[in-house]
């Protein structure tokens, strides 16, 4: 009970004021502000996004730990969720001059919780952007096998060493080789793994240090 009060406190009392800050900043940025003021507003926008990301992670962890996640399974268009995720991350990719290519197979609607799956996709694609040098390419592919609907997100980034690979998806894991300047809480893939497993699916990570990482999401087919 206390936990679910905590969750609603976070979701309501922290997210709402932050959303208001973001909308005020966006409004001011849109109205021809220039010079140092515009730079400051852009900085506030960036920090607000970071804060929003942390609040969302904490909220999701709290929901996971209180087993307060109810799947809302509906027939969903996976490719469309991928497109929507890419659109929301386009500014981040653009800042690093990272190109996102897609090769999406025609799929029937799939039974899933579109909100959780989109959350998972955003976390994976955000990692691919965060942990890649600028000027690289991210390739996102969907295809179908007899048993699975597979989504593959492949980057040309820093990669993860073989020794560390087994720790990916553990709560608070962050690779030792990642520069301190790249911020994160080590919760993203823990949540992804949890959300995918709630769907009886599987998350696989293949990586070669300094070459890149492929994250594969397998959802049951039918
Ligand atoms: N595509 C990737 N390429 C290289 N390393 C990665 C990639 N994705 C994840 N990692 C490594 O795995 C760690 C855990 O990722 P995860 O998304 O769980 O946490 P995070 O990105 O550090 O923080 P956040 O909770 O904000 O997502 C990262 O810190 C990074 O070291
Ligand atoms: Mg992450």
PDB file of C-alpha atoms and ligand atoms in Angstrom:
ATOM      1  CA  UNK A   1       0.000   0.000   0.000  1.00  0.00           C
ATOM      2  CA  UNK A   2       2.739   2.414   1.003  1.00  0.00           C
ATOM      3  CA  UNK A   3       4.622   1.445  -2.109  1.00  0.00           C
ATOM      4  CA  UNK A   4       1.737   2.218  -4.396  1.00  0.00           C
ATOM      5  CA  UNK A   5       1.267   5.586  -2.658  1.00  0.00           C
ATOM      6  CA  UNK A   6       4.922   6.221  -3.326  1.00  0.00           C
ATOM      7  CA  UNK A   7       4.403   5.375  -6.971  1.00  0.00           C
ATOM      8  CA  UNK A   8       1.500   7.736  -7.369  1.00  0.00           C
ATOM      9  CA  UNK A   9       3.449  10.438  -5.545  1.00  0.00           C
ATOM     10  CA  UNK A  10       6.297  10.091  -7.987  1.00  0.00           C
ATOM     11  CA  UNK A  11       4.124   9.924 -11.022  1.00  0.00           C
ATOM     12  CA  UNK A  12       1.902  12.815 -10.097  1.00  0.00           C
ATOM     13  CA  UNK A  13       3.876  15.192  -7.908  1.00  0.00           C
ATOM     14  CA  UNK A  14       7.175  14.972  -9.743  1.00  0.00           C
ATOM     15  CA  UNK A  15       6.145  14.403 -13.327  1.00  0.00           C
ATOM     16  CA  UNK A  16       3.552  17.128 -13.554  1.00  0.00           C
ATOM     17  CA  UNK A  17       5.700  20.074 -12.473  1.00  0.00           C
ATOM     18  CA  UNK A  18       8.491  18.813 -14.681  1.00  0.00           C
ATOM     19  CA  UNK A  19       6.134  18.612 -17.647  1.00  0.00           C
ATOM     20  CA  UNK A  20       5.127  22.214 -16.944  1.00  0.00           C
ATOM     21  CA  UNK A  21       8.769  23.341 -16.868  1.00  0.00           C
ATOM     22  CA  UNK A  22       9.334  21.573 -20.163  1.00  0.00           C
ATOM     23  CA  UNK A  23       6.388  23.209 -21.813  1.00  0.00           C
ATOM     24  CA  UNK A  24       7.376  26.699 -20.598  1.00  0.00           C
ATOM     25  CA  UNK A  25      10.916  26.156 -21.904  1.00  0.00           C
ATOM     26  CA  UNK A  26       9.645  24.857 -25.239  1.00  0.00           C
ATOM     27  CA  UNK A  27       7.315  27.837 -25.585  1.00  0.00           C
ATOM     28  CA  UNK A  28      10.132  30.297 -24.908  1.00  0.00           C
ATOM     29  CA  UNK A  29      12.484  28.524 -27.282  1.00  0.00           C
ATOM     30  CA  UNK A  30       9.857  28.661 -29.991  1.00  0.00           C
ATOM     31  CA  UNK A  31       9.427  32.432 -29.591  1.00  0.00           C
ATOM     32  CA  UNK A  32      12.495  33.949 -31.224  1.00  0.00           C
ATOM     33  CA  UNK A  33      14.731  34.029 -28.102  1.00  0.00           C
ATOM     34  CA  UNK A  34      18.371  34.531 -29.108  1.00  0.00           C
ATOM     35  CA  UNK A  35      21.918  34.549 -27.765  1.00  0.00           C
ATOM     36  CA  UNK A  36      22.929  33.364 -24.274  1.00  0.00           C
ATOM     37  CA  UNK A  37      19.286  33.155 -23.199  1.00  0.00           C
ATOM     38  CA  UNK A  38      18.557  30.631 -25.958  1.00  0.00           C
ATOM     39  CA  UNK A  39      21.617  28.609 -24.920  1.00  0.00           C
ATOM     40  CA  UNK A  40      20.462  28.577 -21.313  1.00  0.00           C
ATOM     41  CA  UNK A  41      16.980  27.485 -22.329  1.00  0.00           C
ATOM     42  CA  UNK A  42      18.428  24.711 -24.472  1.00  0.00           C
ATOM     43  CA  UNK A  43      20.499  23.596 -21.480  1.00  0.00           C
ATOM     44  CA  UNK A  44      17.412  23.607 -19.248  1.00  0.00           C
ATOM     45  CA  UNK A  45      15.603  21.568 -21.874  1.00  0.00           C
ATOM     46  CA  UNK A  46      18.404  18.991 -21.903  1.00  0.00           C
ATOM     47  CA  UNK A  47      18.595  18.752 -18.096  1.00  0.00           C
ATOM     48  CA  UNK A  48      14.807  18.451 -17.883  1.00  0.00           C
ATOM     49  CA  UNK A  49      14.958  15.533 -20.280  1.00  0.00           C
ATOM     50  CA  UNK A  50      17.588  13.862 -18.090  1.00  0.00           C
ATOM     51  CA  UNK A  51      15.439  14.401 -15.018  1.00  0.00           C
ATOM     52  CA  UNK A  52      12.389  13.073 -16.837  1.00  0.00           C
ATOM     53  CA  UNK A  53      14.380   9.982 -17.808  1.00  0.00           C
ATOM     54  CA  UNK A  54      15.414   9.344 -14.169  1.00  0.00           C
ATOM     55  CA  UNK A  55      11.895   9.843 -12.866  1.00  0.00           C
ATOM     56  CA  UNK A  56      10.586   7.389 -15.458  1.00  0.00           C
ATOM     57  CA  UNK A  57      13.246   4.823 -14.473  1.00  0.00           C
ATOM     58  CA  UNK A  58      12.502   5.181 -10.764  1.00  0.00           C
ATOM     59  CA  UNK A  59       8.799   4.951 -11.426  1.00  0.00           C
ATOM     60  CA  UNK A  60       9.243   1.824 -13.520  1.00  0.00           C
ATOM     61  CA  UNK A  61      11.501   0.184 -10.929  1.00  0.00           C
ATOM     62  CA  UNK A  62       9.011   0.972  -8.179  1.00  0.00           C
ATOM     63  CA  UNK A  63       6.211  -0.508 -10.283  1.00  0.00           C
ATOM     64  CA  UNK A  64       8.263  -3.609 -11.052  1.00  0.00           C
ATOM     65  CA  UNK A  65       9.228  -4.145  -7.410  1.00  0.00           C
ATOM     66  CA  UNK A  66       5.725  -3.712  -6.089  1.00  0.00           C
ATOM     67  CA  UNK A  67       4.510  -6.076  -8.810  1.00  0.00           C
ATOM     68  CA  UNK A  68       2.174  -3.306  -9.763  1.00  0.00           C
ATOM     69  CA  UNK A  69       2.558  -3.853 -13.473  1.00  0.00           C
ATOM     70  CA  UNK A  70      -0.549  -5.048 -15.174  1.00  0.00           C
ATOM     71  CA  UNK A  71      -0.098  -6.014 -18.755  1.00  0.00           C
ATOM     72  CA  UNK A  72      -2.544  -4.340 -21.036  1.00  0.00           C
ATOM     73  CA  UNK A  73      -2.361  -6.712 -23.989  1.00  0.00           C
ATOM     74  CA  UNK A  74      -3.894  -5.506 -27.240  1.00  0.00           C
ATOM     75  CA  UNK A  75      -3.213  -6.276 -30.904  1.00  0.00           C
ATOM     76  CA  UNK A  76      -0.368  -3.902 -31.763  1.00  0.00           C
ATOM     77  CA  UNK A  77       1.695  -2.852 -34.732  1.00  0.00           C
ATOM     78  CA  UNK A  78       5.314  -3.491 -33.723  1.00  0.00           C
ATOM     79  CA  UNK A  79       6.765  -1.674 -36.727  1.00  0.00           C
ATOM     80  CA  UNK A  80       4.727   1.380 -35.876  1.00  0.00           C
ATOM     81  CA  UNK A  81       6.004   1.300 -32.274  1.00  0.00           C
ATOM     82  CA  UNK A  82       9.538   1.190 -33.665  1.00  0.00           C
ATOM     83  CA  UNK A  83       8.870   4.169 -35.944  1.00  0.00           C
ATOM     84  CA  UNK A  84       7.368   6.138 -33.059  1.00  0.00           C
ATOM     85  CA  UNK A  85      10.353   5.314 -30.826  1.00  0.00           C
ATOM     86  CA  UNK A  86      12.775   6.474 -33.502  1.00  0.00           C
ATOM     87  CA  UNK A  87      10.877   9.734 -33.935  1.00  0.00           C
ATOM     88  CA  UNK A  88      11.082  10.477 -30.224  1.00  0.00           C
ATOM     89  CA  UNK A  89      14.854   9.840 -30.224  1.00  0.00           C
ATOM     90  CA  UNK A  90      15.598  11.672 -33.461  1.00  0.00           C
ATOM     91  CA  UNK A  91      16.905  14.840 -31.726  1.00  0.00           C
ATOM     92  CA  UNK A  92      19.353  12.753 -29.665  1.00  0.00           C
ATOM     93  CA  UNK A  93      20.576  10.924 -32.784  1.00  0.00           C
ATOM     94  CA  UNK A  94      20.757  14.165 -34.738  1.00  0.00           C
ATOM     95  CA  UNK A  95      22.996  15.774 -32.084  1.00  0.00           C
ATOM     96  CA  UNK A  96      25.532  12.988 -32.639  1.00  0.00           C
ATOM     97  CA  UNK A  97      25.059  12.777 -36.381  1.00  0.00           C
ATOM     98  CA  UNK A  98      23.919   9.180 -36.025  1.00  0.00           C
ATOM     99  CA  UNK A  99      21.812   7.728 -38.800  1.00  0.00           C
ATOM    100  CA  UNK A 100      19.054   5.237 -37.990  1.00  0.00           C
ATOM    101  CA  UNK A 101      18.248   2.808 -40.802  1.00  0.00           C
ATOM    102  CA  UNK A 102      15.223   0.524 -40.704  1.00  0.00           C
ATOM    103  CA  UNK A 103      14.392  -2.685 -42.506  1.00  0.00           C
ATOM    104  CA  UNK A 104      10.971  -3.649 -41.180  1.00  0.00           C
ATOM    105  CA  UNK A 105       9.246  -6.778 -42.454  1.00  0.00           C
ATOM    106  CA  UNK A 106       5.491  -6.598 -43.001  1.00  0.00           C
ATOM    107  CA  UNK A 107       3.963  -8.040 -39.835  1.00  0.00           C
ATOM    108  CA  UNK A 108       0.482  -8.891 -38.671  1.00  0.00           C
ATOM    109  CA  UNK A 109      -0.723  -7.199 -35.520  1.00  0.00           C
ATOM    110  CA  UNK A 110       0.869  -8.833 -32.469  1.00  0.00           C
ATOM    111  CA  UNK A 111      -0.625  -9.282 -29.008  1.00  0.00           C
ATOM    112  CA  UNK A 112       1.394  -7.100 -26.642  1.00  0.00           C
ATOM    113  CA  UNK A 113       1.322  -4.219 -24.232  1.00  0.00           C
ATOM    114  CA  UNK A 114       2.301  -1.414 -26.623  1.00  0.00           C
ATOM    115  CA  UNK A 115       3.267   1.017 -23.860  1.00  0.00           C
ATOM    116  CA  UNK A 116       5.753  -1.373 -22.242  1.00  0.00           C
ATOM    117  CA  UNK A 117       7.157  -2.561 -25.557  1.00  0.00           C
ATOM    118  CA  UNK A 118       7.656   1.012 -26.713  1.00  0.00           C
ATOM    119  CA  UNK A 119       9.369   1.813 -23.414  1.00  0.00           C
ATOM    120  CA  UNK A 120      11.688  -1.155 -24.033  1.00  0.00           C
ATOM    121  CA  UNK A 121      12.418  -0.108 -27.616  1.00  0.00           C
ATOM    122  CA  UNK A 122      13.197   3.462 -26.562  1.00  0.00           C
ATOM    123  CA  UNK A 123      15.628   2.226 -23.900  1.00  0.00           C
ATOM    124  CA  UNK A 124      17.481   0.001 -26.373  1.00  0.00           C
ATOM    125  CA  UNK A 125      17.660   2.575 -29.163  1.00  0.00           C
ATOM    126  CA  UNK A 126      18.675   5.274 -26.688  1.00  0.00           C
ATOM    127  CA  UNK A 127      21.564   3.047 -25.563  1.00  0.00           C
ATOM    128  CA  UNK A 128      22.604   2.462 -29.164  1.00  0.00           C
ATOM    129  CA  UNK A 129      22.823   6.238 -29.622  1.00  0.00           C
ATOM    130  CA  UNK A 130      24.448   6.924 -26.235  1.00  0.00           C
ATOM    131  CA  UNK A 131      27.121   4.258 -26.523  1.00  0.00           C
ATOM    132  CA  UNK A 132      28.170   4.976 -30.107  1.00  0.00           C
ATOM    133  CA  UNK A 133      30.571   7.582 -31.456  1.00  0.00           C
ATOM    134  CA  UNK A 134      29.180  10.269 -33.725  1.00  0.00           C
ATOM    135  CA  UNK A 135      28.843   9.600 -37.403  1.00  0.00           C
ATOM    136  CA  UNK A 136      27.918   5.940 -36.990  1.00  0.00           C
ATOM    137  CA  UNK A 137      24.828   4.059 -38.155  1.00  0.00           C
ATOM    138  CA  UNK A 138      22.179   2.161 -36.204  1.00  0.00           C
ATOM    139  CA  UNK A 139      20.324  -0.561 -38.095  1.00  0.00           C
ATOM    140  CA  UNK A 140      16.910  -1.681 -36.872  1.00  0.00           C
ATOM    141  CA  UNK A 141      15.330  -4.742 -38.368  1.00  0.00           C
ATOM    142  CA  UNK A 142      12.207  -6.792 -37.749  1.00  0.00           C
ATOM    143  CA  UNK A 143      11.533 -10.284 -39.053  1.00  0.00           C
ATOM    144  CA  UNK A 144       9.461 -13.307 -38.287  1.00  0.00           C
ATOM    145  CA  UNK A 145      10.436 -16.895 -37.552  1.00  0.00           C
ATOM    146  CA  UNK A 146       8.119 -19.817 -36.825  1.00  0.00           C
ATOM    147  CA  UNK A 147       8.371 -19.175 -33.106  1.00  0.00           C
ATOM    148  CA  UNK A 148       9.232 -15.509 -32.751  1.00  0.00           C
ATOM    149  CA  UNK A 149       8.767 -11.973 -33.871  1.00  0.00           C
ATOM    150  CA  UNK A 150      12.262 -10.599 -33.729  1.00  0.00           C
ATOM    151  CA  UNK A 151      13.444  -7.007 -33.437  1.00  0.00           C
ATOM    152  CA  UNK A 152      17.134  -6.386 -33.889  1.00  0.00           C
ATOM    153  CA  UNK A 153      18.888  -3.126 -32.961  1.00  0.00           C
ATOM    154  CA  UNK A 154      22.458  -3.061 -34.179  1.00  0.00           C
ATOM    155  CA  UNK A 155      24.961  -0.290 -33.496  1.00  0.00           C
ATOM    156  CA  UNK A 156      28.581   0.462 -34.393  1.00  0.00           C
ATOM    157  CA  UNK A 157      29.404   1.685 -30.910  1.00  0.00           C
ATOM    158  CA  UNK A 158      31.848   1.057 -28.084  1.00  0.00           C
ATOM    159  CA  UNK A 159      30.621  -2.475 -27.479  1.00  0.00           C
ATOM    160  CA  UNK A 160      30.738  -4.484 -24.255  1.00  0.00           C
ATOM    161  CA  UNK A 161      33.567  -6.839 -23.299  1.00  0.00           C
ATOM    162  CA  UNK A 162      32.883 -10.545 -23.120  1.00  0.00           C
ATOM    163  CA  UNK A 163      33.573 -10.521 -19.378  1.00  0.00           C
ATOM    164  CA  UNK A 164      30.935  -7.864 -18.774  1.00  0.00           C
ATOM    165  CA  UNK A 165      28.347  -9.127 -21.229  1.00  0.00           C
ATOM    166  CA  UNK A 166      26.784 -11.524 -18.739  1.00  0.00           C
ATOM    167  CA  UNK A 167      26.072  -8.630 -16.378  1.00  0.00           C
ATOM    168  CA  UNK A 168      24.005  -6.718 -18.907  1.00  0.00           C
ATOM    169  CA  UNK A 169      20.416  -6.569 -17.721  1.00  0.00           C
ATOM    170  CA  UNK A 170      21.370  -6.725 -14.058  1.00  0.00           C
ATOM    171  CA  UNK A 171      20.101  -3.859 -11.961  1.00  0.00           C
ATOM    172  CA  UNK A 172      22.586  -0.924 -11.828  1.00  0.00           C
ATOM    173  CA  UNK A 173      25.116  -2.554 -14.156  1.00  0.00           C
ATOM    174  CA  UNK A 174      27.247  -0.020 -16.049  1.00  0.00           C
ATOM    175  CA  UNK A 175      30.279  -0.989 -18.065  1.00  0.00           C
ATOM    176  CA  UNK A 176      33.651   0.055 -16.635  1.00  0.00           C
ATOM    177  CA  UNK A 177      34.820   1.103 -20.097  1.00  0.00           C
ATOM    178  CA  UNK A 178      32.103   3.715 -20.556  1.00  0.00           C
ATOM    179  CA  UNK A 179      33.391   7.303 -20.139  1.00  0.00           C
ATOM    180  CA  UNK A 180      32.073   9.134 -17.053  1.00  0.00           C
ATOM    181  CA  UNK A 181      30.610  11.820 -19.278  1.00  0.00           C
ATOM    182  CA  UNK A 182      27.922   9.400 -20.486  1.00  0.00           C
ATOM    183  CA  UNK A 183      25.255   9.528 -17.813  1.00  0.00           C
ATOM    184  CA  UNK A 184      22.982   6.668 -16.844  1.00  0.00           C
ATOM    185  CA  UNK A 185      21.592   4.762 -13.911  1.00  0.00           C
ATOM    186  CA  UNK A 186      22.059   1.208 -15.157  1.00  0.00           C
ATOM    187  CA  UNK A 187      18.338   0.508 -14.995  1.00  0.00           C
ATOM    188  CA  UNK A 188      17.351   0.674 -18.655  1.00  0.00           C
ATOM    189  CA  UNK A 189      18.141  -2.870 -19.728  1.00  0.00           C
ATOM    190  CA  UNK A 190      17.005  -4.351 -16.422  1.00  0.00           C
ATOM    191  CA  UNK A 191      13.581  -2.901 -17.201  1.00  0.00           C
ATOM    192  CA  UNK A 192      13.734  -3.966 -20.838  1.00  0.00           C
ATOM    193  CA  UNK A 193      14.512  -7.539 -19.822  1.00  0.00           C
ATOM    194  CA  UNK A 194      11.718  -7.529 -17.260  1.00  0.00           C
ATOM    195  CA  UNK A 195       9.145  -6.082 -19.678  1.00  0.00           C
ATOM    196  CA  UNK A 196      10.080  -8.540 -22.423  1.00  0.00           C
ATOM    197  CA  UNK A 197       9.973 -11.495 -20.030  1.00  0.00           C
ATOM    198  CA  UNK A 198       6.512 -10.384 -18.888  1.00  0.00           C
ATOM    199  CA  UNK A 199       5.540 -11.027 -22.515  1.00  0.00           C
ATOM    200  CA  UNK A 200       7.154 -14.500 -22.384  1.00  0.00           C
ATOM    201  CA  UNK A 201       9.820 -13.108 -24.667  1.00  0.00           C
ATOM    202  CA  UNK A 202      13.569 -12.984 -24.508  1.00  0.00           C
ATOM    203  CA  UNK A 203      16.266 -10.297 -24.705  1.00  0.00           C
ATOM    204  CA  UNK A 204      19.613 -11.255 -26.216  1.00  0.00           C
ATOM    205  CA  UNK A 205      22.725  -9.097 -26.374  1.00  0.00           C
ATOM    206  CA  UNK A 206      25.665  -9.815 -28.655  1.00  0.00           C
ATOM    207  CA  UNK A 207      28.616  -7.448 -28.557  1.00  0.00           C
ATOM    208  CA  UNK A 208      32.204  -6.989 -29.626  1.00  0.00           C
ATOM    209  CA  UNK A 209      34.308  -4.391 -27.846  1.00  0.00           C
ATOM    210  CA  UNK A 210      35.013  -1.366 -30.060  1.00  0.00           C
ATOM    211  CA  UNK A 211      32.917  -2.804 -32.869  1.00  0.00           C
ATOM    212  CA  UNK A 212      29.347  -2.671 -31.769  1.00  0.00           C
ATOM    213  CA  UNK A 213      26.386  -4.228 -30.088  1.00  0.00           C
ATOM    214  CA  UNK A 214      23.274  -6.023 -31.277  1.00  0.00           C
ATOM    215  CA  UNK A 215      20.267  -6.268 -29.008  1.00  0.00           C
ATOM    216  CA  UNK A 216      17.621  -8.755 -30.065  1.00  0.00           C
ATOM    217  CA  UNK A 217      14.095  -8.839 -28.719  1.00  0.00           C
ATOM    218  CA  UNK A 218      12.176 -12.048 -29.349  1.00  0.00           C
ATOM    219  CA  UNK A 219       8.446 -12.026 -28.751  1.00  0.00           C
ATOM    220  CA  UNK A 220       6.359 -15.171 -29.110  1.00  0.00           C
ATOM    221  CA  UNK A 221       4.760 -15.472 -32.544  1.00  0.00           C
ATOM    222  CA  UNK A 222       1.078 -16.241 -32.113  1.00  0.00           C
TER     223      UNK A 222
HETATM  224  N1  LIG B   1      24.367  -0.430 -27.156  1.00  0.00           N
HETATM  225  C1  LIG B   1      25.296  -0.491 -26.191  1.00  0.00           C
HETATM  226  N2  LIG B   1      26.613  -0.418 -26.494  1.00  0.00           N
HETATM  227  C2  LIG B   1      27.571  -0.485 -25.535  1.00  0.00           C
HETATM  228  N3  LIG B   1      27.297  -0.604 -24.219  1.00  0.00           N
HETATM  229  C3  LIG B   1      25.995  -0.679 -23.868  1.00  0.00           C
HETATM  230  C4  LIG B   1      24.928  -0.630 -24.814  1.00  0.00           C
HETATM  231  N4  LIG B   1      23.773  -0.743 -24.149  1.00  0.00           N
HETATM  232  C5  LIG B   1      24.092  -0.854 -22.847  1.00  0.00           C
HETATM  233  N5  LIG B   1      25.428  -0.814 -22.666  1.00  0.00           N
HETATM  234  C6  LIG B   1      26.153  -0.947 -21.386  1.00  0.00           C
HETATM  235  O1  LIG B   1      25.285  -1.553 -20.452  1.00  0.00           O
HETATM  236  C7  LIG B   1      25.070  -0.673 -19.343  1.00  0.00           C
HETATM  237  C8  LIG B   1      23.636  -0.820 -18.852  1.00  0.00           C
HETATM  238  O2  LIG B   1      22.724  -0.233 -19.774  1.00  0.00           O
HETATM  239  P1  LIG B   1      21.362   0.351 -19.219  1.00  0.00           P
HETATM  240  O3  LIG B   1      20.582   0.884 -20.358  1.00  0.00           O
HETATM  241  O4  LIG B   1      20.759  -0.688 -18.368  1.00  0.00           O
HETATM  242  O5  LIG B   1      21.827   1.513 -18.249  1.00  0.00           O
HETATM  243  P2  LIG B   1      22.354   2.976 -18.580  1.00  0.00           P
HETATM  244  O6  LIG B   1      22.222   3.295 -20.023  1.00  0.00           O
HETATM  245  O7  LIG B   1      23.717   3.063 -17.985  1.00  0.00           O
HETATM  246  O8  LIG B   1      21.381   3.882 -17.720  1.00  0.00           O
HETATM  247  P3  LIG B   1      19.807   4.125 -17.972  1.00  0.00           P
HETATM  248  O9  LIG B   1      19.141   3.568 -16.761  1.00  0.00           O
HETATM  249  O10 LIG B   1      19.722   5.584 -18.071  1.00  0.00           O
HETATM  250  O11 LIG B   1      19.406   3.413 -19.218  1.00  0.00           O
HETATM  251  C9  LIG B   1      25.433   0.703 -19.838  1.00  0.00           C
HETATM  252  O12 LIG B   1      25.859   1.541 -18.793  1.00  0.00           O
HETATM  253  C10 LIG B   1      26.556   0.406 -20.821  1.00  0.00           C
HETATM  254  O13 LIG B   1      27.765   0.243 -20.111  1.00  0.00           O
HETATM  255 MG1  LIG B   2      20.304   2.934 -20.971  1.00  0.00          MG
END
